[in-house]
Amino acid sequence: MLSYFLFILILAADLFLCFLVYLKGRQNRINRLFSALTFWSAVWMSSNFLENEITNLELAILFLTIDFISGVLIAYFFLLFCLYFHRPNLTLSKIKIFLIFSPIVILTIFILSDLIITNITLYQGRIQFSWGKLSIFYILTLLGYIGTGCLNLIFKYKKSYGIQKLQTLYILTGLSLTAFLALIINFFLQHILPVSLFRIGIYGFLFFIGFTSYAIVKYRLMDIRVVISKSLLYALLVVYVAGAFTFVSLLAVTYLHQLSDFNETLITLLISLIIVLSLDPLKKYLGRITDKIFFKARINYQDILVKLSEIISYELDLQSLLDEFLSALAKELKIEEAYILLSDKNKSFFRKENYLNGRKIIDFDQKSYLVKFLKRNKEIIISDELERKIIDADGNGSKVKKELEKIKSDLEKFNAAFCAPIFTKGRLTGILFLGKKLSGDMYAQEDINLFEVLSPQLAAALEKAKLYQEVHHFSQKLKLEVEKATEDLKKVNERLKKLDQIKTEFISITSHQLRTPLSGLKGYLSMLLEGDFGELDEKKTEVISDLLQNTERLVRLVNLFLNVSRIEMGKFSLEKSKVDLDKLIEETIKEFMPDINKKNLKVEFKKAAKSNLLFVDRDKIKDVVLNLLDNAIKYTDKGKITIEINFENNLCHFSISDTGIGIKKDDLDKLFGKFTRGSIIPDISKTGSGLGLFIAKKNIEAHNGKIWAESEGEGKGSRFCFEVGI
């Protein structure tokens, strides 16, 4: 029973492919050859199966004869299909046609005689025969035709590229596996295997059907996906309707017969109405599923052309034009990435930004092989086609191959699978790069046609945008001449802002780069002092302690620079939590104890009578306390430092006073500026960045507080205070 089921299934699938391919492209030679091949394959499978199923000798002889004749015709159409595959315009000379076709005619005549098969009998329900005198001619002819066809496909596979290469691979695999099983079993194992195993030759056609179907669905072989999709859709609808009405019939027989005729009829009509009304939604749902399987998401190139043309026509700003165009292009074509390189004013580099995967500058030398190729050939480059050209260039000298390989290397550098030049008045003004399609499909002729239409439009739009920019710049120039003095100042100001921004970015990058090695250095010095690498003598301990202190000072300096850059780059933010200010101050004092002890200073911490928790950013407030204490220690040679906290009216008042060098009254208002130090400080200390108080002020103001300094003058000490809300 299983053998019957498999036979009918394989035969039905084979005939289904046969008629679909023929109906879709009967005017196409390759479709006709494929249909002929699958038709005679169905004839061969039927005769091969039936010759061992009937008990009438005359019918068995008839099926055996059809078996051998159809085998010859399969080999003939197999060879023609392989020869014309991906070469629809191939023309065979009359001599070649005669040499291919004449052995088929001769073999057919021989089969009808007893020169190929003889002594045909039925034995134990199975047909038996002996090989005739010219049977070797039959076997060698079939092997020769099928072997030549497979070699031809192998050659085409090596020479093809992209989607054609994948189509060839699957057709070659399916045909060769099926042919191998059928030939081996029917020529050499005919009288050895039992009937059940002998039919593996028929079942082997599953390879041919499976691989061919996959190539049709996945790689658009013979482009019959529309027919298959619609056929599958309506087949599913027929199954649904048949199953639904069968269910209604069973329901009526089993349960509804107990009801009155009126109720039975009413329920049946209601169920039938539901089935009919559900057909259209079900059809749309199944249509989406079949389209997803066979087409993934079909691209409507006409709609894409309209959308991109609209963007090109209305966008005047160059940046907006590129952003809108590339974003729409990536979305509609479903590609990984897309960007355009534009020529700069010096015409020596192409530079622009990647619009999908973050902003980045790309420099591209016009002397590159890719640019030279685009200028010379003025054609679109597809990476898969480029691979074929590299293979073809083997016979054209190493120079051509070397140039193509360089071009391929340039494409790989940009992770591009598609490259289209943009020309303006014969001059290469831009290059469009596209990444791979998310679906895994190759770029096809439709994509090339799209960009051949869009390229002139895009070139004109880019020139229009550049002219718009030039007009805009010209108007600005006129304005500069009218208000020259003011504009000169603006220029200087903009220049300073740019320099300031560059400086800020440099500080940020440098600070980030310094933090990691400094943290590592600080950690290892701490481990040395703690004896993790062995005990140290007093001298080494002193030296390493100094190193650790200076390292900590450098870490604080790096953090200052990093905080400044964050403030200026707008990345300054607060992460508030409940903070015990007493503990924070004690922790900070502990960090500075080596410096305090080294200068023999006294530090007094006057806590508030009743402690309160502050809802502040702990790190920011600690930076403030740390900077104020560091300054007090640095500019106090003897005496004491007093830290005091008070809580009043929902405010926390903090002050730190010292007996140090003091501050001139003229300097009090300038101390909290960026890179600002008191006028007497350089005479005392050459170190210091002038950023500590600036950052302290920003931190306190971010908490809606205020900070200030007090001093009675030079040599009379100083007092720094701040207050923030509780």
mmCIF file of N, CA and C in Angstrom, residues 385-486:
data_model
loop_
_atom_site.group_PDB
_atom_site.id
_atom_site.type_symbol
_atom_site.label_atom_id
_atom_site.label_comp_id
_atom_site.label_asym_id
_atom_site.label_seq_id
_atom_site.Cartn_x
_atom_site.Cartn_y
_atom_site.Cartn_z
ATOM 1 N N GLU A 385 28.091 39.784 -10.189
ATOM 2 C CA GLU A 385 28.531 39.836 -11.579
ATOM 3 C C GLU A 385 30.036 40.037 -11.658
ATOM 4 N N LEU A 386 30.561 40.792 -10.699
ATOM 5 C CA LEU A 386 31.995 41.040 -10.683
ATOM 6 C C LEU A 386 32.775 39.736 -10.492
ATOM 7 N N GLU A 387 32.242 38.836 -9.674
ATOM 8 C CA GLU A 387 32.888 37.539 -9.483
ATOM 9 C C GLU A 387 32.961 36.764 -10.800
ATOM 10 N N ARG A 388 31.874 36.835 -11.593
ATOM 11 C CA ARG A 388 31.878 36.139 -12.884
ATOM 12 C C ARG A 388 32.920 36.751 -13.804
ATOM 13 N N LYS A 389 33.022 38.078 -13.811
ATOM 14 C CA LYS A 389 34.002 38.741 -14.665
ATOM 15 C C LYS A 389 35.432 38.372 -14.271
ATOM 16 N N ILE A 390 35.657 38.202 -12.968
ATOM 17 C CA ILE A 390 36.988 37.797 -12.508
ATOM 18 C C ILE A 390 37.319 36.407 -13.020
ATOM 19 N N ILE A 391 36.329 35.499 -12.987
ATOM 20 C CA ILE A 391 36.538 34.146 -13.512
ATOM 21 C C ILE A 391 36.799 34.194 -15.022
ATOM 22 N N ASP A 392 36.005 34.988 -15.741
ATOM 23 C CA ASP A 392 36.179 35.106 -17.197
ATOM 24 C C ASP A 392 37.510 35.746 -17.561
ATOM 25 N N ALA A 393 38.049 36.564 -16.658
ATOM 26 C CA ALA A 393 39.290 37.288 -16.957
ATOM 27 C C ALA A 393 40.518 36.396 -16.903
ATOM 28 N N ASP A 394 40.343 35.130 -16.462
ATOM 29 C CA ASP A 394 41.495 34.223 -16.389
ATOM 30 C C ASP A 394 42.194 34.099 -17.738
ATOM 31 N N GLY A 395 41.406 34.150 -18.810
ATOM 32 C CA GLY A 395 42.002 33.980 -20.127
ATOM 33 C C GLY A 395 42.366 35.294 -20.790
ATOM 34 N N ASN A 396 42.163 36.423 -20.100
ATOM 35 C CA ASN A 396 42.420 37.726 -20.707
ATOM 36 C C ASN A 396 43.661 38.408 -20.138
ATOM 37 N N GLY A 397 44.483 37.661 -19.446
ATOM 38 C CA GLY A 397 45.695 38.253 -18.901
ATOM 39 C C GLY A 397 45.523 38.659 -17.453
ATOM 40 N N SER A 398 46.618 38.659 -16.717
ATOM 41 C CA SER A 398 46.575 38.928 -15.276
ATOM 42 C C SER A 398 46.254 40.380 -14.972
ATOM 43 N N LYS A 399 46.525 41.314 -15.904
ATOM 44 C CA LYS A 399 46.285 42.731 -15.655
ATOM 45 C C LYS A 399 44.801 43.019 -15.459
ATOM 46 N N VAL A 400 43.956 42.465 -16.335
ATOM 47 C CA VAL A 400 42.515 42.669 -16.227
ATOM 48 C C VAL A 400 41.984 42.050 -14.937
ATOM 49 N N LYS A 401 42.428 40.828 -14.653
ATOM 50 C CA LYS A 401 41.980 40.135 -13.450
ATOM 51 C C LYS A 401 42.398 40.898 -12.196
ATOM 52 N N LYS A 402 43.608 41.434 -12.215
ATOM 53 C CA LYS A 402 44.109 42.182 -11.068
ATOM 54 C C LYS A 402 43.248 43.424 -10.822
ATOM 55 N N GLU A 403 42.887 44.128 -11.903
ATOM 56 C CA GLU A 403 42.055 45.322 -11.764
ATOM 57 C C GLU A 403 40.683 44.970 -11.189
ATOM 58 N N LEU A 404 40.070 43.880 -11.690
ATOM 59 C CA LEU A 404 38.761 43.467 -11.196
ATOM 60 C C LEU A 404 38.824 43.058 -9.729
ATOM 61 N N GLU A 405 39.896 42.390 -9.341
ATOM 62 C CA GLU A 405 40.053 41.991 -7.940
ATOM 63 C C GLU A 405 40.220 43.210 -7.039
ATOM 64 N N LYS A 406 40.904 44.244 -7.540
ATOM 65 C CA LYS A 406 41.039 45.488 -6.770
ATOM 66 C C LYS A 406 39.679 46.167 -6.586
ATOM 67 N N ILE A 407 38.880 46.143 -7.661
ATOM 68 C CA ILE A 407 37.538 46.726 -7.587
ATOM 69 C C ILE A 407 36.700 45.966 -6.568
ATOM 70 N N LYS A 408 36.791 44.630 -6.600
ATOM 71 C CA LYS A 408 36.070 43.804 -5.633
ATOM 72 C C LYS A 408 36.510 44.129 -4.209
ATOM 73 N N SER A 409 37.820 44.342 -4.041
ATOM 74 C CA SER A 409 38.340 44.692 -2.715
ATOM 75 C C SER A 409 37.773 46.023 -2.230
ATOM 76 N N ASP A 410 37.637 47.004 -3.147
ATOM 77 C CA ASP A 410 37.040 48.290 -2.768
ATOM 78 C C ASP A 410 35.589 48.124 -2.341
ATOM 79 N N LEU A 411 34.848 47.277 -3.066
ATOM 80 C CA LEU A 411 33.445 47.029 -2.699
ATOM 81 C C LEU A 411 33.356 46.383 -1.323
ATOM 82 N N GLU A 412 34.227 45.419 -1.068
ATOM 83 C CA GLU A 412 34.219 44.742 0.237
ATOM 84 C C GLU A 412 34.579 45.705 1.353
ATOM 85 N N LYS A 413 35.429 46.681 1.052
ATOM 86 C CA LYS A 413 35.812 47.685 2.053
ATOM 87 C C LYS A 413 34.587 48.453 2.539
ATOM 88 N N PHE A 414 33.659 48.705 1.616
ATOM 89 C CA PHE A 414 32.437 49.439 1.952
ATOM 90 C C PHE A 414 31.272 48.505 2.248
ATOM 91 N N ASN A 415 31.552 47.189 2.301
ATOM 92 C CA ASN A 415 30.503 46.195 2.579
ATOM 93 C C ASN A 415 29.331 46.362 1.611
ATOM 94 N N ALA A 416 29.677 46.595 0.331
ATOM 95 C CA ALA A 416 28.667 46.898 -0.679
ATOM 96 C C ALA A 416 28.482 45.721 -1.631
ATOM 97 N N ALA A 417 27.224 45.476 -1.994
ATOM 98 C CA ALA A 417 26.901 44.458 -2.995
ATOM 99 C C ALA A 417 26.451 45.094 -4.304
ATOM 100 N N PHE A 418 26.265 46.417 -4.278
ATOM 101 C CA PHE A 418 25.747 47.134 -5.443
ATOM 102 C C PHE A 418 26.375 48.515 -5.458
ATOM 103 N N CYS A 419 26.840 48.949 -6.617
ATOM 104 C CA CYS A 419 27.511 50.248 -6.719
ATOM 105 C C CYS A 419 27.053 50.935 -7.999
ATOM 106 N N ALA A 420 26.507 52.154 -7.875
ATOM 107 C CA ALA A 420 26.005 52.886 -9.038
ATOM 108 C C ALA A 420 26.679 54.257 -9.109
ATOM 109 N N PRO A 421 27.259 54.601 -10.260
ATOM 110 C CA PRO A 421 27.889 55.920 -10.396
ATOM 111 C C PRO A 421 26.846 57.011 -10.619
ATOM 112 N N ILE A 422 27.173 58.223 -10.196
ATOM 113 C CA ILE A 422 26.312 59.392 -10.410
ATOM 114 C C ILE A 422 27.126 60.410 -11.213
ATOM 115 N N PHE A 423 26.674 60.668 -12.428
ATOM 116 C CA PHE A 423 27.394 61.572 -13.323
ATOM 117 C C PHE A 423 26.615 62.868 -13.510
ATOM 118 N N THR A 424 27.371 63.976 -13.553
ATOM 119 C CA THR A 424 26.791 65.276 -13.858
ATOM 120 C C THR A 424 27.610 65.904 -14.981
ATOM 121 N N LYS A 425 26.983 66.074 -16.137
ATOM 122 C CA LYS A 425 27.660 66.625 -17.316
ATOM 123 C C LYS A 425 28.932 65.843 -17.635
ATOM 124 N N GLY A 426 28.827 64.523 -17.559
ATOM 125 C CA GLY A 426 29.953 63.665 -17.898
ATOM 126 C C GLY A 426 30.995 63.529 -16.819
ATOM 127 N N ARG A 427 30.799 64.185 -15.674
ATOM 128 C CA ARG A 427 31.779 64.126 -14.584
ATOM 129 C C ARG A 427 31.229 63.305 -13.432
ATOM 130 N N LEU A 428 32.049 62.402 -12.912
ATOM 131 C CA LEU A 428 31.637 61.557 -11.790
ATOM 132 C C LEU A 428 31.572 62.402 -10.527
ATOM 133 N N THR A 429 30.377 62.646 -10.041
ATOM 134 C CA THR A 429 30.199 63.516 -8.866
ATOM 135 C C THR A 429 29.779 62.757 -7.618
ATOM 136 N N GLY A 430 29.476 61.487 -7.753
ATOM 137 C CA GLY A 430 29.060 60.716 -6.582
ATOM 138 C C GLY A 430 28.989 59.227 -6.878
ATOM 139 N N ILE A 431 28.982 58.447 -5.832
ATOM 140 C CA ILE A 431 28.869 56.990 -5.948
ATOM 141 C C ILE A 431 27.850 56.516 -4.916
ATOM 142 N N LEU A 432 26.889 55.744 -5.378
ATOM 143 C CA LEU A 432 25.875 55.156 -4.490
ATOM 144 C C LEU A 432 26.264 53.720 -4.166
ATOM 145 N N PHE A 433 26.374 53.412 -2.877
ATOM 146 C CA PHE A 433 26.688 52.065 -2.419
ATOM 147 C C PHE A 433 25.469 51.473 -1.711
ATOM 148 N N LEU A 434 25.129 50.226 -2.050
ATOM 149 C CA LEU A 434 24.054 49.510 -1.370
ATOM 150 C C LEU A 434 24.608 48.224 -0.789
ATOM 151 N N GLY A 435 24.173 47.891 0.433
ATOM 152 C CA GLY A 435 24.564 46.627 1.047
ATOM 153 C C GLY A 435 23.709 45.481 0.528
ATOM 154 N N LYS A 436 23.850 44.335 1.153
ATOM 155 C CA LYS A 436 23.099 43.155 0.724
ATOM 156 C C LYS A 436 21.626 43.298 1.082
ATOM 157 N N LYS A 437 20.782 42.592 0.345
ATOM 158 C CA LYS A 437 19.355 42.586 0.647
ATOM 159 C C LYS A 437 19.093 41.717 1.872
ATOM 160 N N LEU A 438 18.200 42.166 2.734
ATOM 161 C CA LEU A 438 17.883 41.428 3.957
ATOM 162 C C LEU A 438 17.271 40.070 3.651
ATOM 163 N N SER A 439 16.625 39.942 2.490
ATOM 164 C CA SER A 439 16.006 38.669 2.110
ATOM 165 C C SER A 439 17.019 37.642 1.650
ATOM 166 N N GLY A 440 18.259 38.070 1.377
ATOM 167 C CA GLY A 440 19.267 37.158 0.841
ATOM 168 C C GLY A 440 19.235 37.068 -0.671
ATOM 169 N N ASP A 441 18.247 37.725 -1.321
ATOM 170 C CA ASP A 441 18.159 37.699 -2.782
ATOM 171 C C ASP A 441 19.300 38.507 -3.397
ATOM 172 N N MET A 442 19.605 38.171 -4.660
ATOM 173 C CA MET A 442 20.615 38.913 -5.397
ATOM 174 C C MET A 442 19.969 40.140 -6.053
ATOM 175 N N TYR A 443 20.786 41.104 -6.389
ATOM 176 C CA TYR A 443 20.294 42.241 -7.155
ATOM 177 C C TYR A 443 19.997 41.789 -8.580
ATOM 178 N N ALA A 444 18.815 42.171 -9.067
ATOM 179 C CA ALA A 444 18.346 41.692 -10.361
ATOM 180 C C ALA A 444 18.269 42.852 -11.347
ATOM 181 N N GLN A 445 17.785 42.537 -12.557
ATOM 182 C CA GLN A 445 17.689 43.544 -13.601
ATOM 183 C C GLN A 445 16.746 44.673 -13.210
ATOM 184 N N GLU A 446 15.698 44.345 -12.434
ATOM 185 C CA GLU A 446 14.768 45.383 -11.998
ATOM 186 C C GLU A 446 15.470 46.453 -11.165
ATOM 187 N N ASP A 447 16.433 46.022 -10.314
ATOM 188 C CA ASP A 447 17.187 46.981 -9.514
ATOM 189 C C ASP A 447 18.054 47.868 -10.401
ATOM 190 N N ILE A 448 18.684 47.249 -11.392
ATOM 191 C CA ILE A 448 19.523 48.022 -12.317
ATOM 192 C C ILE A 448 18.678 49.033 -13.074
ATOM 193 N N ASN A 449 17.521 48.584 -13.558
ATOM 194 C CA ASN A 449 16.634 49.486 -14.303
ATOM 195 C C ASN A 449 16.193 50.664 -13.430
ATOM 196 N N LEU A 450 15.899 50.370 -12.148
ATOM 197 C CA LEU A 450 15.475 51.430 -11.232
ATOM 198 C C LEU A 450 16.530 52.521 -11.129
ATOM 199 N N PHE A 451 17.790 52.124 -10.945
ATOM 200 C CA PHE A 451 18.838 53.117 -10.739
ATOM 201 C C PHE A 451 19.295 53.763 -12.045
ATOM 202 N N GLU A 452 19.097 53.090 -13.144
ATOM 203 C CA GLU A 452 19.375 53.739 -14.421
ATOM 204 C C GLU A 452 18.402 54.887 -14.660
ATOM 205 N N VAL A 453 17.174 54.733 -14.172
ATOM 206 C CA VAL A 453 16.194 55.818 -14.276
ATOM 207 C C VAL A 453 16.464 56.890 -13.230
ATOM 208 N N LEU A 454 16.807 56.475 -11.998
ATOM 209 C CA LEU A 454 16.971 57.418 -10.894
ATOM 210 C C LEU A 454 18.283 58.190 -10.949
ATOM 211 N N SER A 455 19.318 57.588 -11.505
ATOM 212 C CA SER A 455 20.643 58.203 -11.462
ATOM 213 C C SER A 455 20.679 59.602 -12.061
ATOM 214 N N PRO A 456 20.133 59.833 -13.260
ATOM 215 C CA PRO A 456 20.138 61.206 -13.792
ATOM 216 C C PRO A 456 19.322 62.163 -12.918
ATOM 217 N N GLN A 457 18.181 61.679 -12.401
ATOM 218 C CA GLN A 457 17.367 62.526 -11.530
ATOM 219 C C GLN A 457 18.128 62.901 -10.261
ATOM 220 N N LEU A 458 18.801 61.907 -9.678
ATOM 221 C CA LEU A 458 19.548 62.144 -8.446
ATOM 222 C C LEU A 458 20.711 63.094 -8.699
ATOM 223 N N ALA A 459 21.396 62.920 -9.826
ATOM 224 C CA ALA A 459 22.514 63.809 -10.163
ATOM 225 C C ALA A 459 22.025 65.249 -10.291
ATOM 226 N N ALA A 460 20.886 65.440 -10.975
ATOM 227 C CA ALA A 460 20.330 66.785 -11.128
ATOM 228 C C ALA A 460 19.912 67.367 -9.780
ATOM 229 N N ALA A 461 19.326 66.513 -8.916
ATOM 230 C CA ALA A 461 18.893 66.984 -7.592
ATOM 231 C C ALA A 461 20.087 67.387 -6.732
ATOM 232 N N LEU A 462 21.169 66.617 -6.807
ATOM 233 C CA LEU A 462 22.367 66.955 -6.030
ATOM 234 C C LEU A 462 22.958 68.274 -6.498
ATOM 235 N N GLU A 463 22.992 68.472 -7.823
ATOM 236 C CA GLU A 463 23.491 69.741 -8.352
ATOM 237 C C GLU A 463 22.580 70.897 -7.927
ATOM 238 N N LYS A 464 21.266 70.632 -7.952
ATOM 239 C CA LYS A 464 20.310 71.651 -7.522
ATOM 240 C C LYS A 464 20.537 72.010 -6.060
ATOM 241 N N ALA A 465 20.779 70.990 -5.226
ATOM 242 C CA ALA A 465 21.024 71.224 -3.800
ATOM 243 C C ALA A 465 22.321 72.010 -3.596
ATOM 244 N N LYS A 466 23.352 71.685 -4.414
ATOM 245 C CA LYS A 466 24.613 72.416 -4.300
ATOM 246 C C LYS A 466 24.428 73.875 -4.717
ATOM 247 N N LEU A 467 23.663 74.097 -5.793
ATOM 248 C CA LEU A 467 23.381 75.463 -6.220
ATOM 249 C C LEU A 467 22.600 76.227 -5.153
ATOM 250 N N TYR A 468 21.672 75.512 -4.530
ATOM 251 C CA TYR A 468 20.899 76.126 -3.445
ATOM 252 C C TYR A 468 21.833 76.552 -2.314
ATOM 253 N N GLN A 469 22.784 75.676 -2.002
ATOM 254 C CA GLN A 469 23.747 76.019 -0.961
ATOM 255 C C GLN A 469 24.597 77.214 -1.368
ATOM 256 N N GLU A 470 24.999 77.248 -2.649
ATOM 257 C CA GLU A 470 25.820 78.360 -3.118
ATOM 258 C C GLU A 470 25.050 79.685 -3.052
ATOM 259 N N VAL A 471 23.782 79.655 -3.453
ATOM 260 C CA VAL A 471 22.954 80.863 -3.371
ATOM 261 C C VAL A 471 22.805 81.306 -1.921
ATOM 262 N N HIS A 472 22.599 80.310 -1.069
ATOM 263 C CA HIS A 472 22.466 80.619 0.361
ATOM 264 C C HIS A 472 23.754 81.242 0.894
ATOM 265 N N HIS A 473 24.891 80.668 0.483
ATOM 266 C CA HIS A 473 26.170 81.215 0.932
ATOM 267 C C HIS A 473 26.396 82.615 0.370
ATOM 268 N N PHE A 474 25.957 82.838 -0.864
ATOM 269 C CA PHE A 474 26.124 84.166 -1.476
ATOM 270 C C PHE A 474 25.323 85.225 -0.722
ATOM 271 N N SER A 475 24.101 84.858 -0.337
ATOM 272 C CA SER A 475 23.285 85.797 0.438
ATOM 273 C C SER A 475 23.922 86.110 1.778
ATOM 274 N N GLN A 476 24.545 85.098 2.349
ATOM 275 C CA GLN A 476 25.245 85.319 3.611
ATOM 276 C C GLN A 476 26.432 86.262 3.422
ATOM 277 N N LYS A 477 27.087 86.114 2.264
ATOM 278 C CA LYS A 477 28.247 86.961 1.980
ATOM 279 C C LYS A 477 27.829 88.426 1.843
ATOM 280 N N LEU A 478 26.671 88.655 1.163
ATOM 281 C CA LEU A 478 26.155 90.018 1.039
ATOM 282 C C LEU A 478 25.848 90.614 2.403
ATOM 283 N N LYS A 479 25.287 89.756 3.251
ATOM 284 C CA LYS A 479 24.958 90.225 4.589
ATOM 285 C C LYS A 479 26.218 90.575 5.371
ATOM 286 N N LEU A 480 27.274 89.794 5.134
ATOM 287 C CA LEU A 480 28.540 90.073 5.808
ATOM 288 C C LEU A 480 29.104 91.423 5.395
ATOM 289 N N GLU A 481 28.962 91.766 4.104
ATOM 290 C CA GLU A 481 29.490 93.040 3.619
ATOM 291 C C GLU A 481 28.708 94.218 4.189
ATOM 292 N N VAL A 482 27.403 94.024 4.372
ATOM 293 C CA VAL A 482 26.575 95.105 4.932
ATOM 294 C C VAL A 482 26.915 95.340 6.402
ATOM 295 N N GLU A 483 27.092 94.272 7.122
ATOM 296 C CA GLU A 483 27.381 94.389 8.557
ATOM 297 C C GLU A 483 28.728 93.741 8.837
ATOM 298 N N LYS A 484 29.733 94.281 8.189
ATOM 299 C CA LYS A 484 31.043 93.640 8.205
ATOM 300 C C LYS A 484 31.628 93.539 9.610
ATOM 301 N N ALA A 485 31.562 94.618 10.326
ATOM 302 C CA ALA A 485 32.184 94.622 11.653
ATOM 303 C C ALA A 485 31.532 93.581 12.558
ATOM 304 N N THR A 486 30.207 93.545 12.530
ATOM 305 C CA THR A 486 29.481 92.597 13.375
ATOM 306 C C THR A 486 29.731 91.164 12.936
#
